[in-house]
């Protein structure tokens, strides 16, 4: 039987992914290549909802793709592409926006959060309809499974509603996708403020480990991470969020279980754990940085890989759009 189709996307938001993006999302994408028919996209259309600079976006999109290749996405085992290279995303989004209720869209909490931050008057309509574009991203590929974090659950629910509504009103066109819950998703928290998640937009540089930053800088940040009262190295995300975060990162990067790590560090101090983890992180990012550079140093090859990915993606997307257009009466 064919492998289940999975789709996931990531925004080219910064000049580097951070450890949270990798451990919470992209690491699982790498694993899914072997069990699923995986489609992954750098969602540059989603990156222009709140103002941007064209040259910066262009660079970040390429850097994002290069990093995804560098951490292990293999164009022979998955379909990796850039969203704007496949015009069907925007085309299907329009059709879906016409079967989405204004009130329904207004209930999306992520828009409420983000538009409050930007000022409700200034927030773009694109930010408002963002979840509809996300629905198009998923439905175009007939994805059965979508890896989602808590923050995206409501959007996937909307995608499912829109798929069902379309299929019922106009005739079958879309697979209704199910959430794919990744076991042991690591939620990585800010190194300086362990009560909030490590985040590109909210963390200070000292709280954030970027995959492409100078590894010596990452090592320094880990060594000055906020730790908890007490001296014992034990895992307890509530009373010892700082140490627990370091253990989570350590475990995820080495494959050692938390229990084994706790045993390994029994009787040793926080400083020992930090020093050891700093080395683990440095050893982890070095080859990723090298491979990223290799892809960026050969723009023609990167273009070729992305063009091939877009062609594979488009073959599927165009067929879905053709069906949807036909059902709608175009
Ligand atoms: P950011 O919050 O830094 O802007 P995004 O919202 O763009 O990151 O997230 C991209 C992906 O990375 C999502 O799948 C998200 O769930 C995951 N992710 C982001 N931050 C973390 C984190 N601190 N821990 C685990 N996963 C994370
Ligand atoms: Na975010």
Coordinates of C-alpha atoms and ligand atoms in Angstrom, one line a residue:
X1 CA 0.0 0.0 0.0
X2 CA 1.1 3.6 -0.7
X3 CA 2.6 5.5 2.2
X4 CA 0.3 8.1 3.8
X5 CA 0.9 11.5 2.5
X6 CA 2.1 14.1 4.9
X7 CA 2.5 17.9 4.4
X8 CA 4.2 20.4 6.6
X9 CA 5.6 23.9 6.0
X10 CA 7.9 26.3 7.8
X11 CA 8.2 30.1 7.4
X12 CA 11.5 31.6 6.4
X13 CA 11.2 34.0 9.3
X14 CA 14.9 34.5 10.3
X15 CA 18.3 34.0 9.0
X16 CA 18.6 30.8 10.9
X17 CA 16.3 28.2 12.4
X18 CA 16.6 27.8 16.1
X19 CA 16.9 24.7 18.3
X20 CA 13.2 24.8 19.1
X21 CA 12.3 24.7 15.4
X22 CA 14.7 21.8 14.8
X23 CA 13.8 19.7 17.9
X24 CA 10.1 20.6 17.8
X25 CA 9.4 20.2 14.1
X26 CA 12.1 19.7 11.5
X27 CA 13.7 16.7 13.2
X28 CA 10.4 14.9 12.9
X29 CA 10.2 15.8 9.2
X30 CA 13.5 14.1 8.6
X31 CA 12.1 10.9 10.3
X32 CA 8.8 11.0 8.4
X33 CA 10.6 10.8 5.0
X34 CA 11.0 7.0 5.6
X35 CA 7.5 6.2 6.7
X36 CA 5.4 8.7 4.7
X37 CA 5.1 10.3 1.3
X38 CA 6.3 13.6 2.6
X39 CA 5.8 17.1 1.1
X40 CA 7.6 19.9 2.8
X41 CA 7.5 23.6 1.9
X42 CA 9.1 26.8 2.8
X43 CA 6.0 29.0 3.1
X44 CA 7.2 32.3 1.7
X45 CA 3.6 33.4 0.9
X46 CA 2.9 33.3 4.6
X47 CA 6.0 35.4 5.3
X48 CA 4.6 38.6 3.8
X49 CA 1.6 39.1 6.0
X50 CA 3.2 41.6 8.4
X51 CA 5.6 43.6 6.2
X52 CA 8.9 42.5 4.8
X53 CA 11.9 43.5 2.7
X54 CA 12.0 41.7 -0.7
X55 CA 15.8 41.0 -0.7
X56 CA 15.7 39.8 2.9
X57 CA 12.8 37.4 2.1
X58 CA 14.6 36.1 -1.0
X59 CA 17.7 35.4 1.1
X60 CA 15.9 33.8 4.0
X61 CA 13.9 31.5 1.7
X62 CA 17.1 30.1 0.2
X63 CA 18.7 29.9 3.6
X64 CA 15.7 28.0 5.0
X65 CA 15.8 25.6 2.1
X66 CA 19.5 25.1 2.5
X67 CA 19.2 24.4 6.2
X68 CA 16.4 21.9 5.6
X69 CA 18.6 20.0 3.2
X70 CA 21.5 20.3 5.6
X71 CA 19.6 18.7 8.5
X72 CA 18.7 15.8 6.4
X73 CA 15.7 16.4 4.1
X74 CA 16.6 14.4 1.1
X75 CA 15.0 15.4 -2.2
X76 CA 15.1 11.7 -3.3
X77 CA 13.0 10.7 -0.3
X78 CA 10.7 13.7 0.0
X79 CA 9.3 16.6 -2.0
X80 CA 10.9 19.9 -0.9
X81 CA 9.7 23.1 -2.5
X82 CA 9.0 26.8 -2.1
X83 CA 5.4 27.7 -1.7
X84 CA 5.5 30.7 -4.2
X85 CA 6.9 28.4 -6.9
X86 CA 3.5 26.6 -7.0
X87 CA 0.8 29.2 -7.9
X88 CA -2.0 26.7 -7.1
X89 CA -1.6 27.6 -3.4
X90 CA -2.9 31.1 -4.0
X91 CA -5.5 30.0 -6.5
X92 CA -7.1 27.4 -4.2
X93 CA -6.9 29.8 -1.2
X94 CA -9.3 32.1 -3.1
X95 CA -11.9 29.4 -3.6
X96 CA -11.6 28.3 0.0
X97 CA -11.9 31.9 1.2
X98 CA -15.3 32.0 -0.5
X99 CA -16.6 29.1 1.5
X100 CA -15.2 30.4 4.8
X101 CA -17.5 32.4 7.0
X102 CA -16.3 35.8 8.1
X103 CA -17.2 35.0 11.7
X104 CA -15.5 31.6 11.4
X105 CA -12.3 33.3 10.3
X106 CA -12.7 35.9 13.0
X107 CA -12.5 33.2 15.7
X108 CA -9.0 32.2 14.8
X109 CA -7.1 33.0 18.0
X110 CA -3.7 33.3 16.3
X111 CA -5.0 36.3 14.3
X112 CA -6.4 37.8 17.4
X113 CA -3.0 37.5 19.2
X114 CA -0.9 38.7 16.3
X115 CA -3.2 41.5 15.2
X116 CA -3.4 42.8 18.8
X117 CA 0.4 43.0 18.8
X118 CA 0.5 44.8 15.4
X119 CA -2.5 47.0 16.1
X120 CA -5.9 45.8 14.8
X121 CA -6.3 48.6 12.3
X122 CA -2.9 48.0 10.8
X123 CA -3.0 44.2 10.6
X124 CA -3.3 43.0 7.0
X125 CA -6.1 41.1 5.5
X126 CA -3.5 38.6 4.5
X127 CA -2.8 38.0 8.2
X128 CA -6.6 37.5 8.7
X129 CA -6.9 35.0 5.9
X130 CA -3.6 33.2 6.7
X131 CA -5.4 30.1 8.0
X132 CA -7.3 29.8 4.7
X133 CA -4.0 29.8 2.7
X134 CA -2.8 27.2 5.2
X135 CA -5.8 25.1 4.4
X136 CA -5.0 25.3 0.7
X137 CA -1.4 24.3 1.4
X138 CA -2.7 21.1 2.9
X139 CA -5.6 20.2 0.8
X140 CA -3.8 20.7 -2.5
X141 CA -1.7 17.7 -1.7
X142 CA -4.5 15.5 -0.5
X143 CA -2.4 15.1 2.7
X144 CA -3.8 12.5 5.1
X145 CA -1.6 13.7 8.0
X146 CA -0.3 17.0 9.2
X147 CA 2.1 17.3 12.0
X148 CA 0.8 20.0 14.2
X149 CA 1.8 21.7 17.5
X150 CA -0.8 22.9 19.9
X151 CA -0.7 26.4 18.4
X152 CA -1.8 25.1 15.0
X153 CA -4.6 22.8 16.1
X154 CA -7.4 25.3 15.5
X155 CA -6.1 26.0 12.0
X156 CA -6.1 22.3 11.1
X157 CA -9.7 22.1 12.5
X158 CA -10.6 24.9 10.0
X159 CA -8.9 23.0 7.2
X160 CA -10.9 19.8 8.0
X161 CA -14.1 21.8 8.1
X162 CA -13.4 23.5 4.8
X163 CA -12.5 20.2 3.1
X164 CA -15.8 18.6 4.4
X165 CA -17.8 21.6 3.4
X166 CA -16.4 21.8 -0.1
X167 CA -16.8 18.0 -0.6
X168 CA -20.4 18.1 0.6
X169 CA -21.4 21.3 -1.4
X170 CA -19.6 20.6 -4.7
X171 CA -18.6 17.0 -4.7
X172 CA -15.5 15.2 -3.5
X173 CA -12.2 17.0 -4.2
X174 CA -10.2 16.9 -1.0
X175 CA -8.9 14.4 1.5
X176 CA -9.8 15.4 5.0
X177 CA -6.5 15.5 6.9
X178 CA -5.9 14.3 10.4
X179 CA -3.5 15.7 12.9
X180 CA -0.3 13.7 13.2
X181 CA 0.7 13.8 16.8
X182 CA 4.5 13.3 17.1
X183 CA 5.5 11.3 20.1
X184 CA 8.0 13.0 22.4
X185 CA 7.8 16.4 20.8
X186 CA 10.3 18.4 22.6
X187 CA 9.1 21.8 23.7
X188 CA 12.3 23.8 24.1
X189 CA 12.1 26.8 26.4
X190 CA 14.1 30.1 26.4
X191 CA 17.5 29.7 28.0
X192 CA 17.1 32.9 30.0
X193 CA 13.4 32.6 30.7
X194 CA 12.4 29.0 31.1
X195 CA 8.7 29.9 31.6
X196 CA 8.4 30.8 27.9
X197 CA 9.2 28.9 24.8
X198 CA 12.3 29.5 22.8
X199 CA 11.1 31.7 20.0
X200 CA 12.5 33.8 17.1
X201 CA 10.1 36.6 17.8
X202 CA 9.9 36.6 21.6
X203 CA 13.3 35.4 22.9
X204 CA 16.3 37.6 23.5
X205 CA 19.5 36.5 21.7
X206 CA 20.8 35.0 25.0
X207 CA 17.8 32.8 25.3
X208 CA 17.9 31.5 21.7
X209 CA 20.3 28.9 20.1
X210 CA 20.4 29.5 16.4
X211 CA 21.6 26.7 14.2
X212 CA 23.7 29.0 12.0
X213 CA 25.2 31.2 14.7
X214 CA 28.9 30.9 15.7
X215 CA 29.0 27.7 17.7
X216 CA 31.2 29.4 20.3
X217 CA 28.4 31.8 20.9
X218 CA 25.9 28.9 21.4
X219 CA 28.3 27.3 23.9
X220 CA 28.5 30.5 25.8
X221 CA 24.7 30.8 25.9
X222 CA 24.3 27.3 27.3
X223 CA 27.0 27.9 29.9
X224 CA 25.1 31.0 31.1
X225 CA 21.6 29.5 30.8
X226 CA 19.4 30.3 33.8
X227 CA 19.2 27.3 36.1
X228 CA 17.1 26.5 39.1
X229 CA 17.5 26.6 42.8
X230 CA 19.0 23.5 44.3
X231 CA 22.0 21.6 43.0
X232 CA 20.7 18.3 41.9
X233 CA 20.4 17.4 38.3
X234 CA 16.9 15.9 38.1
X235 CA 14.1 16.3 35.5
X236 CA 11.1 18.3 36.7
X237 CA 9.7 20.7 34.2
X238 CA 7.6 22.5 36.8
X239 CA 10.1 23.1 39.7
X240 CA 13.3 22.9 37.6
X241 CA 12.4 24.2 34.1
X242 CA 15.9 25.4 33.4
X243 CA 17.7 22.1 34.1
X244 CA 14.9 20.1 32.6
X245 CA 15.2 22.1 29.4
X246 CA 19.0 21.4 29.2
X247 CA 18.3 17.7 29.8
X248 CA 15.6 17.7 27.1
X249 CA 18.0 19.2 24.5
X250 CA 20.8 16.9 25.6
X251 CA 18.5 13.9 25.2
X252 CA 17.1 14.9 21.9
X253 CA 20.5 15.6 20.3
X254 CA 22.2 12.5 21.6
X255 CA 19.4 9.9 21.7
X256 CA 20.2 9.2 25.3
X257 CA 17.2 8.9 27.6
X258 CA 16.6 11.5 30.3
X259 CA 16.9 8.7 32.9
X260 CA 20.3 7.7 31.6
X261 CA 21.4 11.3 31.6
X262 CA 20.2 11.8 35.2
X263 CA 22.2 8.7 36.2
X264 CA 25.2 9.9 34.3
X265 CA 25.2 13.3 36.0
X266 CA 24.3 12.0 39.5
X267 CA 26.4 13.8 42.1
X268 CA 27.8 16.3 39.5
X269 CA 27.0 20.0 39.3
X270 CA 25.0 22.2 36.9
X271 CA 28.3 23.4 35.5
X272 CA 29.3 19.9 34.4
X273 CA 25.9 19.4 32.6
X274 CA 26.2 22.8 30.9
X275 CA 29.8 22.1 29.8
X276 CA 28.9 18.7 28.4
X277 CA 25.8 20.0 26.6
X278 CA 27.7 22.9 25.1
X279 CA 30.0 20.3 23.5
X280 CA 27.1 18.3 22.2
X281 CA 25.5 21.4 20.7
X282 CA 28.7 22.5 19.0
X283 CA 29.3 19.0 17.6
X284 CA 25.8 19.0 16.3
X285 CA 25.7 22.3 14.6
X286 CA 29.1 22.3 13.0
X287 CA 28.4 19.8 10.2
X288 CA 24.9 21.4 9.7
X289 CA 26.6 24.7 9.2
X290 CA 29.1 23.2 6.7
X291 CA 26.4 21.5 4.7
X292 CA 24.3 24.7 4.7
X293 CA 27.2 26.7 3.4
X294 CA 27.8 24.1 0.7
X295 CA 24.2 24.5 -0.6
X296 CA 24.4 28.3 -0.4
X297 CA 27.8 28.3 -2.2
X298 CA 26.2 26.6 -5.2
X299 CA 23.1 28.6 -6.0
X300 CA 22.6 26.8 -9.3
X301 CA 22.4 23.5 -7.6
X302 CA 20.0 24.8 -4.9
X303 CA 17.8 26.3 -7.7
X304 CA 17.8 23.0 -9.5
X305 CA 16.8 21.1 -6.4
X306 CA 14.0 23.6 -5.6
X307 CA 12.8 23.6 -9.3
X308 CA 12.6 19.8 -9.2
X309 CA 10.7 19.9 -5.9
X310 CA 8.3 22.5 -7.3
X311 CA 7.7 20.4 -10.4
X312 CA 6.9 17.3 -8.3
X313 CA 4.6 19.4 -6.0
X314 CA 2.9 21.1 -8.9
X315 CA 2.0 17.8 -10.6
X316 CA -0.1 16.9 -7.5
X317 CA -1.3 20.5 -6.8
X318 CA -2.5 21.1 -10.4
X319 CA -4.6 18.0 -10.5
X320 CA -6.3 18.9 -7.2
X321 CA -7.0 22.4 -8.4
X322 CA -8.3 21.2 -11.7
X323 CA -10.8 19.0 -9.9
X324 CA -11.8 21.8 -7.4
X325 CA -12.2 24.3 -10.3
X326 CA -14.3 21.9 -12.2
X327 CA -16.5 21.1 -9.2
X328 CA -17.0 24.8 -8.5
X329 CA -18.1 25.5 -12.1
X330 CA -15.0 27.0 -13.7
Ligands
LIG1 P1 8.9 30.9 16.3 O1 8.0 30.7 17.5 O2 10.4 30.9 16.7 O3 8.5 32.0 15.4 P2 7.6 29.2 14.5 O4 6.3 29.6 15.1 O5 7.9 29.8 13.1 O6 8.8 29.6 15.5 O7 7.6 27.6 14.5 C1 8.1 26.8 13.4 C2 8.0 25.4 13.9 O8 8.9 25.2 15.0 C3 6.6 25.0 14.4 O9 6.3 23.7 14.0 C4 6.7 25.1 15.9 O10 5.8 24.3 16.6 C5 8.2 24.7 16.1 N1 8.7 25.4 17.3 C6 9.0 26.7 17.4 N2 9.5 27.0 18.6 C7 9.6 25.9 19.3 C8 10.0 25.5 20.6 N3 10.5 26.4 21.4 N4 10.0 24.2 21.0 C9 9.5 23.3 20.1 N5 9.0 23.5 18.9 C10 9.1 24.8 18.5
LIG2 NA1 5.7 31.8 16.1

